[in-house]
Short mmCIF file of C-alpha atoms in Angstrom, two decimals:
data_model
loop_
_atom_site.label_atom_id
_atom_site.label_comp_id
_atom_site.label_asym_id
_atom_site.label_seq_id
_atom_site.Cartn_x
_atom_site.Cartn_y
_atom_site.Cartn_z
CA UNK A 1 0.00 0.00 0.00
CA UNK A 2 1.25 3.57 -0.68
CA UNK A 3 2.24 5.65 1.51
CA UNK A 4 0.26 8.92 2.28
CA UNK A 5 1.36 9.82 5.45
CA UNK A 6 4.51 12.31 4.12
CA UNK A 7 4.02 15.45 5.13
CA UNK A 8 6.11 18.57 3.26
CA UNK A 9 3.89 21.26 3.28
CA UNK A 10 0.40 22.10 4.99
CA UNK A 11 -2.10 21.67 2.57
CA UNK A 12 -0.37 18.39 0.84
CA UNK A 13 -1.76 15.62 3.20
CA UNK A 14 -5.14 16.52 3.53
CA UNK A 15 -5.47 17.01 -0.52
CA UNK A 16 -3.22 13.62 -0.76
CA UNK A 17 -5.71 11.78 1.14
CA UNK A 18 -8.63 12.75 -0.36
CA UNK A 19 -7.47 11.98 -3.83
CA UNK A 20 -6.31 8.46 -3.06
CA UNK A 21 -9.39 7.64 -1.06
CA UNK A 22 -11.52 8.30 -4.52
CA UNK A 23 -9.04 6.84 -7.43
CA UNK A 24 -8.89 3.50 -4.72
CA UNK A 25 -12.53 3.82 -4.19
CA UNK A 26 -13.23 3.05 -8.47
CA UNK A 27 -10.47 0.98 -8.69
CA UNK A 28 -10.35 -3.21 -9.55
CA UNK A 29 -8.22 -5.38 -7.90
CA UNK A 30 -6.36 -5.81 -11.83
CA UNK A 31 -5.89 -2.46 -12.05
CA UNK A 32 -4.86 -1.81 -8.27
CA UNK A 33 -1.23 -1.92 -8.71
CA UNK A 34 -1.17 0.77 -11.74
CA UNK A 35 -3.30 3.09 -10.58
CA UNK A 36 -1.39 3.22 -7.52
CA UNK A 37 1.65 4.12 -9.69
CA UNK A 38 -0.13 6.73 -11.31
CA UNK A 39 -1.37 7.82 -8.25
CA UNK A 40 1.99 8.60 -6.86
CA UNK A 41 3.13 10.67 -9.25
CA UNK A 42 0.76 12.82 -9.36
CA UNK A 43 0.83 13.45 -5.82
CA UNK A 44 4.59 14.07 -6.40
CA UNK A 45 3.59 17.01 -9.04
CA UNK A 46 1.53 18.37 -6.70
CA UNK A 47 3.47 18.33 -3.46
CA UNK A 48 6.31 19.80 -5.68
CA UNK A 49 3.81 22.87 -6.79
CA UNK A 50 3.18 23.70 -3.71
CA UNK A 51 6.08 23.54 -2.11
CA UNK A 52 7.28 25.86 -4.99
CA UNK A 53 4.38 28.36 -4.10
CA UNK A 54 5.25 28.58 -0.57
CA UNK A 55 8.57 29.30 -1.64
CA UNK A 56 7.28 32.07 -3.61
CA UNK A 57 5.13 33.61 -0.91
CA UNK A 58 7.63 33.66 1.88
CA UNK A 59 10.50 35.51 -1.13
CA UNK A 60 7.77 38.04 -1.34
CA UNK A 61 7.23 38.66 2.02
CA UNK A 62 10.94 39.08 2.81
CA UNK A 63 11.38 41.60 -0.14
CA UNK A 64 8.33 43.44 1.08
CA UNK A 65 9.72 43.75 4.38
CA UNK A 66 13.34 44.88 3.34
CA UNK A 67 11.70 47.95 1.85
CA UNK A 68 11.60 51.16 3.92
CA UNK A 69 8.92 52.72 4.14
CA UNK A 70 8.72 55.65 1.82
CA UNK A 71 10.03 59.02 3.59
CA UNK A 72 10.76 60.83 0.37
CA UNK A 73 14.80 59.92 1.56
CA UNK A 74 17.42 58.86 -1.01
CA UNK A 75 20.20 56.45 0.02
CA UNK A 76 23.55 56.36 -1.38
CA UNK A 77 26.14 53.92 -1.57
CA UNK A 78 29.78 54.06 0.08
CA UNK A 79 32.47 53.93 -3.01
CA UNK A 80 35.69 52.02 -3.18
CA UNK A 81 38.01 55.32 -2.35
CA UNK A 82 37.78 56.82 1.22
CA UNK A 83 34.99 59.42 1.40
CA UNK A 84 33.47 58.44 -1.83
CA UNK A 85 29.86 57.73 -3.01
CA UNK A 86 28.84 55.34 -5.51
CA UNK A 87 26.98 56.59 -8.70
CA UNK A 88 23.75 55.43 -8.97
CA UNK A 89 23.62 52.89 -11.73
CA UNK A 90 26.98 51.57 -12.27
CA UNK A 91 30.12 50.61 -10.51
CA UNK A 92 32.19 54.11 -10.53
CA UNK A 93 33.32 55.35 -6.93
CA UNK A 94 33.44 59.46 -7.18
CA UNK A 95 35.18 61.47 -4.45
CA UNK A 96 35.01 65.26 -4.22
CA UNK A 97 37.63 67.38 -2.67
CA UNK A 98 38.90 70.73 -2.29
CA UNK A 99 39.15 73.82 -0.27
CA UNK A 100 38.52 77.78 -0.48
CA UNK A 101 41.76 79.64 0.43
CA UNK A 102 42.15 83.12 1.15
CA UNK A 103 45.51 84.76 1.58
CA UNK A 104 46.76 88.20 2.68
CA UNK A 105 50.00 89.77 2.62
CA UNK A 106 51.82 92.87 3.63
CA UNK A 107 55.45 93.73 2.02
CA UNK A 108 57.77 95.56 4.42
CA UNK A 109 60.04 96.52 0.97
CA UNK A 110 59.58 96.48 -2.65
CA UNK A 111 57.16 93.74 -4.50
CA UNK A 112 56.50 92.12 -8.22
CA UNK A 113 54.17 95.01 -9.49
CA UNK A 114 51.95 92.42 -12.03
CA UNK A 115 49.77 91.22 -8.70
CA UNK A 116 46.78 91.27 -10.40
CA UNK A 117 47.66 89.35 -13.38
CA UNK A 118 50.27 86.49 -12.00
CA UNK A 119 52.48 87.57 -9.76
CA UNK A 120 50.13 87.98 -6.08
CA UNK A 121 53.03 84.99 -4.70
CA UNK A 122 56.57 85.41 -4.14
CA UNK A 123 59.10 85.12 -7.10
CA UNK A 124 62.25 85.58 -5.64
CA UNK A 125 63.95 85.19 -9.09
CA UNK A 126 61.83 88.36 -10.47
CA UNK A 127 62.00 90.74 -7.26
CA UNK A 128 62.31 94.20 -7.97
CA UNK A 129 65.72 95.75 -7.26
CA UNK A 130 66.29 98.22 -4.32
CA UNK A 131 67.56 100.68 -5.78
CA UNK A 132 64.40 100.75 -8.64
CA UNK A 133 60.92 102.91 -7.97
CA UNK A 134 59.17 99.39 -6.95
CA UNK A 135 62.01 98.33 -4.79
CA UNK A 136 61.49 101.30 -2.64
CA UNK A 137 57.90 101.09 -2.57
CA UNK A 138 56.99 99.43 1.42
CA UNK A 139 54.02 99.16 3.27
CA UNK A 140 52.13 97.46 0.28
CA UNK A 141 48.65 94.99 1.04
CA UNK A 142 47.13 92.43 -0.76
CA UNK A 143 44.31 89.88 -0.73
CA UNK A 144 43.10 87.30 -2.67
CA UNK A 145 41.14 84.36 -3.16
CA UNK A 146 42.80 83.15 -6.22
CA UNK A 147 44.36 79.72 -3.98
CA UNK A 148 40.66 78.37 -3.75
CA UNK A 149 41.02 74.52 -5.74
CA UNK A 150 37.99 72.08 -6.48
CA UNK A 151 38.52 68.41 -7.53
CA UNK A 152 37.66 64.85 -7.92
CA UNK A 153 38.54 61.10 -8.42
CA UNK A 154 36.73 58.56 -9.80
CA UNK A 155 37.77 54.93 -9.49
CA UNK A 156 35.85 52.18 -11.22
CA UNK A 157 36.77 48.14 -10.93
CA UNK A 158 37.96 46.22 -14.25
CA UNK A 159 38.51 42.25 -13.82
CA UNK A 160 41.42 42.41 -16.27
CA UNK A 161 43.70 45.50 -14.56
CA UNK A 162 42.45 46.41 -11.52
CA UNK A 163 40.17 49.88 -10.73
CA UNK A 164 40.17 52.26 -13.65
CA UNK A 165 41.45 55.97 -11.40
CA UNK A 166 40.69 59.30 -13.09
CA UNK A 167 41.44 62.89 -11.33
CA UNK A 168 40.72 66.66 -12.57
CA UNK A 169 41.45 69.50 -10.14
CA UNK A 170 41.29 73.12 -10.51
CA UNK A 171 41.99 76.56 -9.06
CA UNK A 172 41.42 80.17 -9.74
CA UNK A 173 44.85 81.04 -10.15
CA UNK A 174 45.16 81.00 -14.21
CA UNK A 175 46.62 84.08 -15.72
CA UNK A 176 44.15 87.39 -15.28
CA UNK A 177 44.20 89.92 -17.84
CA UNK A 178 40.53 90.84 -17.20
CA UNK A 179 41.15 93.67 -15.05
CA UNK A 180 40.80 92.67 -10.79
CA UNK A 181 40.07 90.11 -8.54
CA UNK A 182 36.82 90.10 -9.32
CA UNK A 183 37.71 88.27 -12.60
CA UNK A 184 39.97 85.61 -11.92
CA UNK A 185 40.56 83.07 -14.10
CA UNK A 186 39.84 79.06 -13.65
CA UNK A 187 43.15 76.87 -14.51
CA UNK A 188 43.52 73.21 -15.10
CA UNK A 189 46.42 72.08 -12.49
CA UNK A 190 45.65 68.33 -13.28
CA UNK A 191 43.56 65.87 -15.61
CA UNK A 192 44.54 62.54 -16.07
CA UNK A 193 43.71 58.84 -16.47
CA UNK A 194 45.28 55.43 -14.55
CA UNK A 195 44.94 52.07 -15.65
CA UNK A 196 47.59 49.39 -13.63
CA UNK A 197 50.81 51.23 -14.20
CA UNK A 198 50.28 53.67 -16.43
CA UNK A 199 49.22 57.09 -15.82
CA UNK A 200 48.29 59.35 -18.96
CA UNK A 201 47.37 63.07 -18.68
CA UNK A 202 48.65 65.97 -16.61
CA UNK A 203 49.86 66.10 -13.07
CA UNK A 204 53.11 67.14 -11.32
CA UNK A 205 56.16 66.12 -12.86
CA UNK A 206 58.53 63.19 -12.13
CA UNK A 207 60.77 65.84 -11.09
CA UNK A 208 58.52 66.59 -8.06
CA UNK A 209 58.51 65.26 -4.74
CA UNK A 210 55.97 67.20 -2.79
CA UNK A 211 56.65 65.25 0.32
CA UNK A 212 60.14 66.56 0.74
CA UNK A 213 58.65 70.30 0.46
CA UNK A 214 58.30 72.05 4.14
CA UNK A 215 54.99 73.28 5.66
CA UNK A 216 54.80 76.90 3.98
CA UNK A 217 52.14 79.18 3.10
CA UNK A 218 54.00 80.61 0.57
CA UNK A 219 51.70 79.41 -2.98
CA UNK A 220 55.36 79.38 -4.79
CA UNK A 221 57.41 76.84 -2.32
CA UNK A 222 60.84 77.50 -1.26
CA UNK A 223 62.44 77.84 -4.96
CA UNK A 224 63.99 74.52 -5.19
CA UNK A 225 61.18 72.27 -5.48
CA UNK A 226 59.62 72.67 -9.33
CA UNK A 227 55.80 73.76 -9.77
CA UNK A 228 55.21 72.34 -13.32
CA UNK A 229 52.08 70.20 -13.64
CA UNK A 230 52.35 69.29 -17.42
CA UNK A 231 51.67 66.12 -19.46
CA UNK A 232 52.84 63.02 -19.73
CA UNK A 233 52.66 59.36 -20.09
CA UNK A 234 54.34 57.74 -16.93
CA UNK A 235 54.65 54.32 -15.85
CA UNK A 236 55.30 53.17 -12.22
CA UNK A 237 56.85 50.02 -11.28
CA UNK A 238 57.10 48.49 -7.48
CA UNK A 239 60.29 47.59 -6.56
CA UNK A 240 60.24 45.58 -3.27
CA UNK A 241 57.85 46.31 -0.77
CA UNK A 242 58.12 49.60 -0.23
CA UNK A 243 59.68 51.60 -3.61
CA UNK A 244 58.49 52.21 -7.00
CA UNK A 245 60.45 53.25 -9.89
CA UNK A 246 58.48 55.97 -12.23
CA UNK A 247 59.74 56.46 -15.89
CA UNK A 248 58.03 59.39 -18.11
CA UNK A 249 58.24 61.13 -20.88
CA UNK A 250 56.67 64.32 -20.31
CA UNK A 251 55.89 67.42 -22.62
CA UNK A 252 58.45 70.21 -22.58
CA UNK A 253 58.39 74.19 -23.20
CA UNK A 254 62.12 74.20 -24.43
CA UNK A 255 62.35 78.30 -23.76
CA UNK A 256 65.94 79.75 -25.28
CA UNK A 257 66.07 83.70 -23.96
CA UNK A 258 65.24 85.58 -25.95
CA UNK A 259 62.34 83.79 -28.05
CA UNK A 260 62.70 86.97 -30.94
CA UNK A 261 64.50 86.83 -33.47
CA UNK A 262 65.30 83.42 -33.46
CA UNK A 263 62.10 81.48 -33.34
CA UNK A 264 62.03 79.13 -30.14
CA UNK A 265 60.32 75.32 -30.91
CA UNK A 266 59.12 72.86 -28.48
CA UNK A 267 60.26 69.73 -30.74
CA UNK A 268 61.17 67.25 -28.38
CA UNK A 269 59.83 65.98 -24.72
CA UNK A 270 61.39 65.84 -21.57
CA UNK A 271 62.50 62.81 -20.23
CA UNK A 272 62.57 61.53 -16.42
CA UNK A 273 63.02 58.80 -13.84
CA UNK A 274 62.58 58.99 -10.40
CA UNK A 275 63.19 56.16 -7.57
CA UNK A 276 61.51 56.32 -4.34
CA UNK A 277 62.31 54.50 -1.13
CA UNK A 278 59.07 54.77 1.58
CA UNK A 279 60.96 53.30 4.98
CA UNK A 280 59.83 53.14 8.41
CA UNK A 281 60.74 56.55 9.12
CA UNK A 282 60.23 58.47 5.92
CA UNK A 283 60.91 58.34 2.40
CA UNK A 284 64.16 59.15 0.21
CA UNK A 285 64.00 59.79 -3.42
CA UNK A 286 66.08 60.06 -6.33
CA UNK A 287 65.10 61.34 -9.75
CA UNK A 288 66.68 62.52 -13.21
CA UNK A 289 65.35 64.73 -16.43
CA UNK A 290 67.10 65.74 -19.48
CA UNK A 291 65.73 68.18 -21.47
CA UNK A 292 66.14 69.61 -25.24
CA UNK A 293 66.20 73.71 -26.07
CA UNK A 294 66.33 74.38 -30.06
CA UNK A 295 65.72 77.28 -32.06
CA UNK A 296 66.06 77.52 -35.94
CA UNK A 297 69.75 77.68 -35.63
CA UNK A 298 70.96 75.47 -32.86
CA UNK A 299 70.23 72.78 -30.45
CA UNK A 300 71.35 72.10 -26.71
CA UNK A 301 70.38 68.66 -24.59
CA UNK A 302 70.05 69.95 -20.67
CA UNK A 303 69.59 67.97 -17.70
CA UNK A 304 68.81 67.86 -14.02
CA UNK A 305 69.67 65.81 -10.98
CA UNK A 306 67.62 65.75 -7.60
CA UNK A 307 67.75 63.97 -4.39
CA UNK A 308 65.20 64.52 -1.13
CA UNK A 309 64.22 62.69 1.66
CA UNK A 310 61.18 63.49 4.51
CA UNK A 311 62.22 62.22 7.65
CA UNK A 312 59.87 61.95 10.54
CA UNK A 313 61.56 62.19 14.03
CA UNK A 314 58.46 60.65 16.17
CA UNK A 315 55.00 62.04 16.25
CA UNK A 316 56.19 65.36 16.64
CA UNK A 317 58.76 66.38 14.98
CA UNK A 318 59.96 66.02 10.97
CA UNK A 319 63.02 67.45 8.75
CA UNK A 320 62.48 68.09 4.91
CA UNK A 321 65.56 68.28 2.37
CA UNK A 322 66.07 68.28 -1.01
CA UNK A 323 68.88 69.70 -3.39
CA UNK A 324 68.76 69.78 -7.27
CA UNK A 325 71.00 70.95 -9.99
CA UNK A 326 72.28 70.72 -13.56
CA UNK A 327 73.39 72.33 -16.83
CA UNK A 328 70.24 73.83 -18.33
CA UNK A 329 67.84 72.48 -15.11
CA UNK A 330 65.27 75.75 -15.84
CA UNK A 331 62.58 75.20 -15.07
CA UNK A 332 62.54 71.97 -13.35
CA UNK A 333 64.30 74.17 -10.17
CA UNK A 334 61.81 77.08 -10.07
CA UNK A 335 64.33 79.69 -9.05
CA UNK A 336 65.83 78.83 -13.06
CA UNK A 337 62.22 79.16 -14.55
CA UNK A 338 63.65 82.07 -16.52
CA UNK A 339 67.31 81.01 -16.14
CA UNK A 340 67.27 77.51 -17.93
CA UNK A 341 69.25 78.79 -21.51
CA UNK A 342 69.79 81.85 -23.75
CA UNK A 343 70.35 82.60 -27.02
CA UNK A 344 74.37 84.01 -28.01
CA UNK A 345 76.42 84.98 -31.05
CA UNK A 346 78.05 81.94 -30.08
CA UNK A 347 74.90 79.43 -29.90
CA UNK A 348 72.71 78.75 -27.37
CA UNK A 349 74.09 78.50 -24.17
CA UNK A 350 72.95 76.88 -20.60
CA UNK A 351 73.58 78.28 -17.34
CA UNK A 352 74.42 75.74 -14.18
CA UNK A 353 72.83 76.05 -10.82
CA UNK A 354 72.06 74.19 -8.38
CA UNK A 355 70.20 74.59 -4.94
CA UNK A 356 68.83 73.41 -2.09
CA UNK A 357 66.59 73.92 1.23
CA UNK A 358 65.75 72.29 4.45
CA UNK A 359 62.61 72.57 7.02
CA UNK A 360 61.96 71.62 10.29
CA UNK A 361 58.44 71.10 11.83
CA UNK A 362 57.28 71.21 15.27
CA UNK A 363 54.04 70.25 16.18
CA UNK A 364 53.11 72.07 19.58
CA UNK A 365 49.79 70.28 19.94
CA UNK A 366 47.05 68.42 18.08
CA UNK A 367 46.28 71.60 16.71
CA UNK A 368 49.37 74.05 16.46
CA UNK A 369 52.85 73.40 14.42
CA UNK A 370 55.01 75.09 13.39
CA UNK A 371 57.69 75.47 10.61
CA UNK A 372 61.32 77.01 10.15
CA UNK A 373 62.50 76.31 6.95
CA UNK A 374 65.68 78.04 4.54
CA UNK A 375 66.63 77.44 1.09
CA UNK A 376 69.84 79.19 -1.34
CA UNK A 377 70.36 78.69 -5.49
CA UNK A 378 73.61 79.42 -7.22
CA UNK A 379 74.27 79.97 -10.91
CA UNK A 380 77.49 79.60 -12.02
CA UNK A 381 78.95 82.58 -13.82
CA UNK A 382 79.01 82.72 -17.76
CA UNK A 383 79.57 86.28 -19.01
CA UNK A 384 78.84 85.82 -22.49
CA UNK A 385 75.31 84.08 -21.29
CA UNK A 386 74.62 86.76 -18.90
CA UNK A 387 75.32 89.93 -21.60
CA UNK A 388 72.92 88.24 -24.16
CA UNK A 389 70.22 87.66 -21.43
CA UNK A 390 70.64 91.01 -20.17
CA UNK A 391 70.51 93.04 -23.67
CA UNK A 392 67.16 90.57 -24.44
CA UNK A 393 65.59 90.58 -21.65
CA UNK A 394 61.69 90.55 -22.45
CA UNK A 395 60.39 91.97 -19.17
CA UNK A 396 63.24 94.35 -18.81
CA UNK A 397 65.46 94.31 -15.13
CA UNK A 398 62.81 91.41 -13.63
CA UNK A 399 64.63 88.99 -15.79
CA UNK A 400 68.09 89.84 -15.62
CA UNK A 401 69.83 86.58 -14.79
CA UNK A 402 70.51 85.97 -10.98
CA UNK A 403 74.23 85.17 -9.59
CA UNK A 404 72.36 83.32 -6.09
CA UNK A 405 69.33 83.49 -4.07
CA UNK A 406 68.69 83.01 -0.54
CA UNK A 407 65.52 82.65 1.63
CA UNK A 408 63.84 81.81 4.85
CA UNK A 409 60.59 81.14 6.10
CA UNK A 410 59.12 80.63 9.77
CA UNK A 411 55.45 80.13 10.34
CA UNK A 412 52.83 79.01 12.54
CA UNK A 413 49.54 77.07 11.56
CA UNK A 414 46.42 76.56 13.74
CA UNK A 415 43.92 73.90 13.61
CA UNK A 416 40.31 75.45 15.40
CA UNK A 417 38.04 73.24 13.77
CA UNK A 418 38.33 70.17 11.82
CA UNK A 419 39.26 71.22 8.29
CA UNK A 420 40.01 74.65 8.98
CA UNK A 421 43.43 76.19 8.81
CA UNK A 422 44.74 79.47 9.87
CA UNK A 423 48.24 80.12 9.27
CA UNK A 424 50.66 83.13 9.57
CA UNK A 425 53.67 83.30 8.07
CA UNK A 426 57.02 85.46 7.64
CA UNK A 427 59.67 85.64 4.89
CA UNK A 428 62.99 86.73 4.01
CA UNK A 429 64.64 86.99 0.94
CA UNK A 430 68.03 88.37 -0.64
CA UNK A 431 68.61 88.16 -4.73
CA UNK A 432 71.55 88.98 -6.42
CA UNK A 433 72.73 89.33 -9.84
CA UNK A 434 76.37 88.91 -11.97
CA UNK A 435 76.40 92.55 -12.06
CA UNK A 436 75.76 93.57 -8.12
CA UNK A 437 71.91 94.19 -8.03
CA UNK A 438 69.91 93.36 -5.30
CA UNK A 439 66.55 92.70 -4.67
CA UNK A 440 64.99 91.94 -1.44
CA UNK A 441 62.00 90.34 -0.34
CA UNK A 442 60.23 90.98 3.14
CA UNK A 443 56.60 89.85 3.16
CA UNK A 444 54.15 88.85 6.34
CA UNK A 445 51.47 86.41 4.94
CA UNK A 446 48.62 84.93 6.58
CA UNK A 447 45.92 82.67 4.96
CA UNK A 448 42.47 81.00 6.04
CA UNK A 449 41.47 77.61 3.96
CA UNK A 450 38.13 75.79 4.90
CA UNK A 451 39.10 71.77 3.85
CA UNK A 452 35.68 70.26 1.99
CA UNK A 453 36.84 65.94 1.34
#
């Protein structure tokens, strides 16, 4: 005799009992044994229906109850960077970022007179004489805004490489030719794609290592330490545990002084490799660029040599220091910006310099450090160099060429809020050219930035 007693769901046995009490009911004892059979499996088809419609129901009734009720809130996702959000839709990770920045100075002596076009931050390099009309102005304010920066990164995952990482930044200090501060202009300071290895766009150069630059509030750095942000195609490679080697060729500018009347042709790119070292108590880095100037008459190949290291001396305490140098360095040491090669009867001709600077940071509390930092460039004399440069010079005495340099900085920042920054800062400043000019730099600065990441 079958069995009807198996019980899988609630409403199987009493409908399996039913059914086999009237099909045995009709049946002969011939056709017992086969109508049993049949009997069974159609009690199988229906025990397996119902057990699929319970599982049904109780799917529905955990969905329903996983839905909030409706508030009129929307709910977004975490990302895969730190402080991101997920976009709705897809698998992209976007992270915004920035910070408005307000900065005010007062020079004790003379200052760069184009403030409201480029030149609000220091430039040792391009400060006014003493003994000119601007050199002797003191007492001199200014204010701006122009530091402000906006920003994001997006990361999204690949199964082949790895996350897909994209950045573009910002600021408001572009050049202004529209007549105030009230018109400043938006400038791209990076935009640029990463895939594995390989970076493609604009960012910093190779040549930079911002972690070896001290704690200033000066926008312009300490002179040593290069500001380009240009483009490239670079591609990092680990190297142990804990340093990557970075190869890139990156686009150059190739400036000969003076650009007229010998045309002046960016035809090449720049080349660079940098090594870095992250340790337990820092980071050292060393790093290489050679560079090409050509005109319509004559070619030079430059290069540049830098090595920096950050080290941290306990929770409190940290030293920066970096030197850099080379025939034709320029721009990648931003003291040479308009010292990198000029234009002679004799061909075109690179100056040497090299520099260097140090910092030291204190940090007083949670909430208070402060920095003492000093930094010196030398060119090396070339008379024939410095006569051409002179007699060209497009912006007149500002870019006469500069025999050394020398600079220091101490500050104090404060921390009263979480992402706010106050800082005040002091600098001092001596340049001097071939021919015995001096120029002299003596500037308070303080600056406010609210931190939005």
């Amino acid at each position: 005799m079958m069995n009807l007693t198996a019980r899988r769901t609630p409403l199987a046995t009493p409908l399996s009992t039913l059914l086999a009490g009237l099909l045995l009911a009709g049946a002969t004892p011939a056709s017992a044994a086969d109508e049993a059979a049949e009997l069974r499996s159609m009690l199988k088809q229906i025990q397996e229906r119902l057990e699929a419609l319970e599982k049904k129901d109780k799917a529905a009734t955990v969905a329903t109850a996983a839905v909030p009720p409706a508030s009129g809130k929307q709910y977004i996702e975490a990302g895969d960077l730190p402080g991101s959000f997920r976009v709705p839709g897809s698998d992209t990770s976007i992270k915004l970022y920035g910070n408005v920045r307000t900065d005010a100075t007062y020079d004790f002596k003379g200052r760069i007179a184009a403030v409201n076009s480029y030149g609000w931050a220091n430039s040792l390099f391009l400060q006014p004489f003493d003994s000119s009309a601007a050199g002797k102005r003191s007492g001199q304010t200014f204010a701006t805004a122009r530091g402000s920066r906006f920003g994001f990164l997006t990361s999204t995952p690949t199964a082949e490489y790895g996350p897909v990482t994209t950045k573009l930044e910002g600021d408001f200090d572009g050049l202004n030719t529209l007549g105030g501060e009230t018109q400043t202009t938006v400038r791209l300071r990076e935009a640029w794609g990463k895939i594995g290895g390989l970076l493609v766009g604009q960012t910093w150069s190779t040549f930079v290592d911002l972690r070896a630059q001290p704690d200033l509030i000066e926008w312009n750095g300490t002179g040593i330490t290069p500001t380009i942000r240009q483009a490239m195609a670079r591609y990092s490679l680990p190297v142990g545990a804990r340093g990557r080697v970075d190869l890139a060729v990156e686009n150059t500018i190739g400036s000969t002084l003076v650009k007229s009347p010998v045309a002046d042709y960016d035809t090449g790119f720049d080349y660079v490799a940098a090594f870095t070292q992250d340790t337990d108590w820092g980071h050292y880095s060393v790093r290489a660029v050679t560079l090409g100037y050509k005109n319509d008459q004559h070619s030079k190949q430059g290069y540049g040599l830098a090595a920096s290291s950050r080290i941290n001396l306990g929770r409190q305490d940290s030293i920066v220091l970096m030197a850099a140098g080379g025939e034709g360095i320029g721009r990648y040491m931003y003291n040479g910006l308009v010292q990198g090669a000029v234009n002679t009867p004799d061909g075109i001709r690179l100056w040497r310099g090299w520099g260097a600077h140090a910092g030291y940071t204190h940090r007083w509390s949670d909430s208070l450090r402060s920095t003492l930092a000093m930094a010196e460039t030398h060119f090396e004399r070339d008379d024939l160099a410095n006569a051409a440069q002179r007699a060209n010079s497009p912006a007149g005495a500002d870019f006469y060429p500069n025999e050394k340099l020398r600079q220091f900085w101490i500050n104090t920042f404060w921390n009263p809020a979480r992402n706010v920054d106050l800082g005040v800062d002091y600098s001092y400043g001596k340049r001097e050219t071939f021919n015995g000019e001096k120029g002299t730099v003596s500037r308070l600065g303080t600056m406010l930035r609210y931190n939005f990441n």
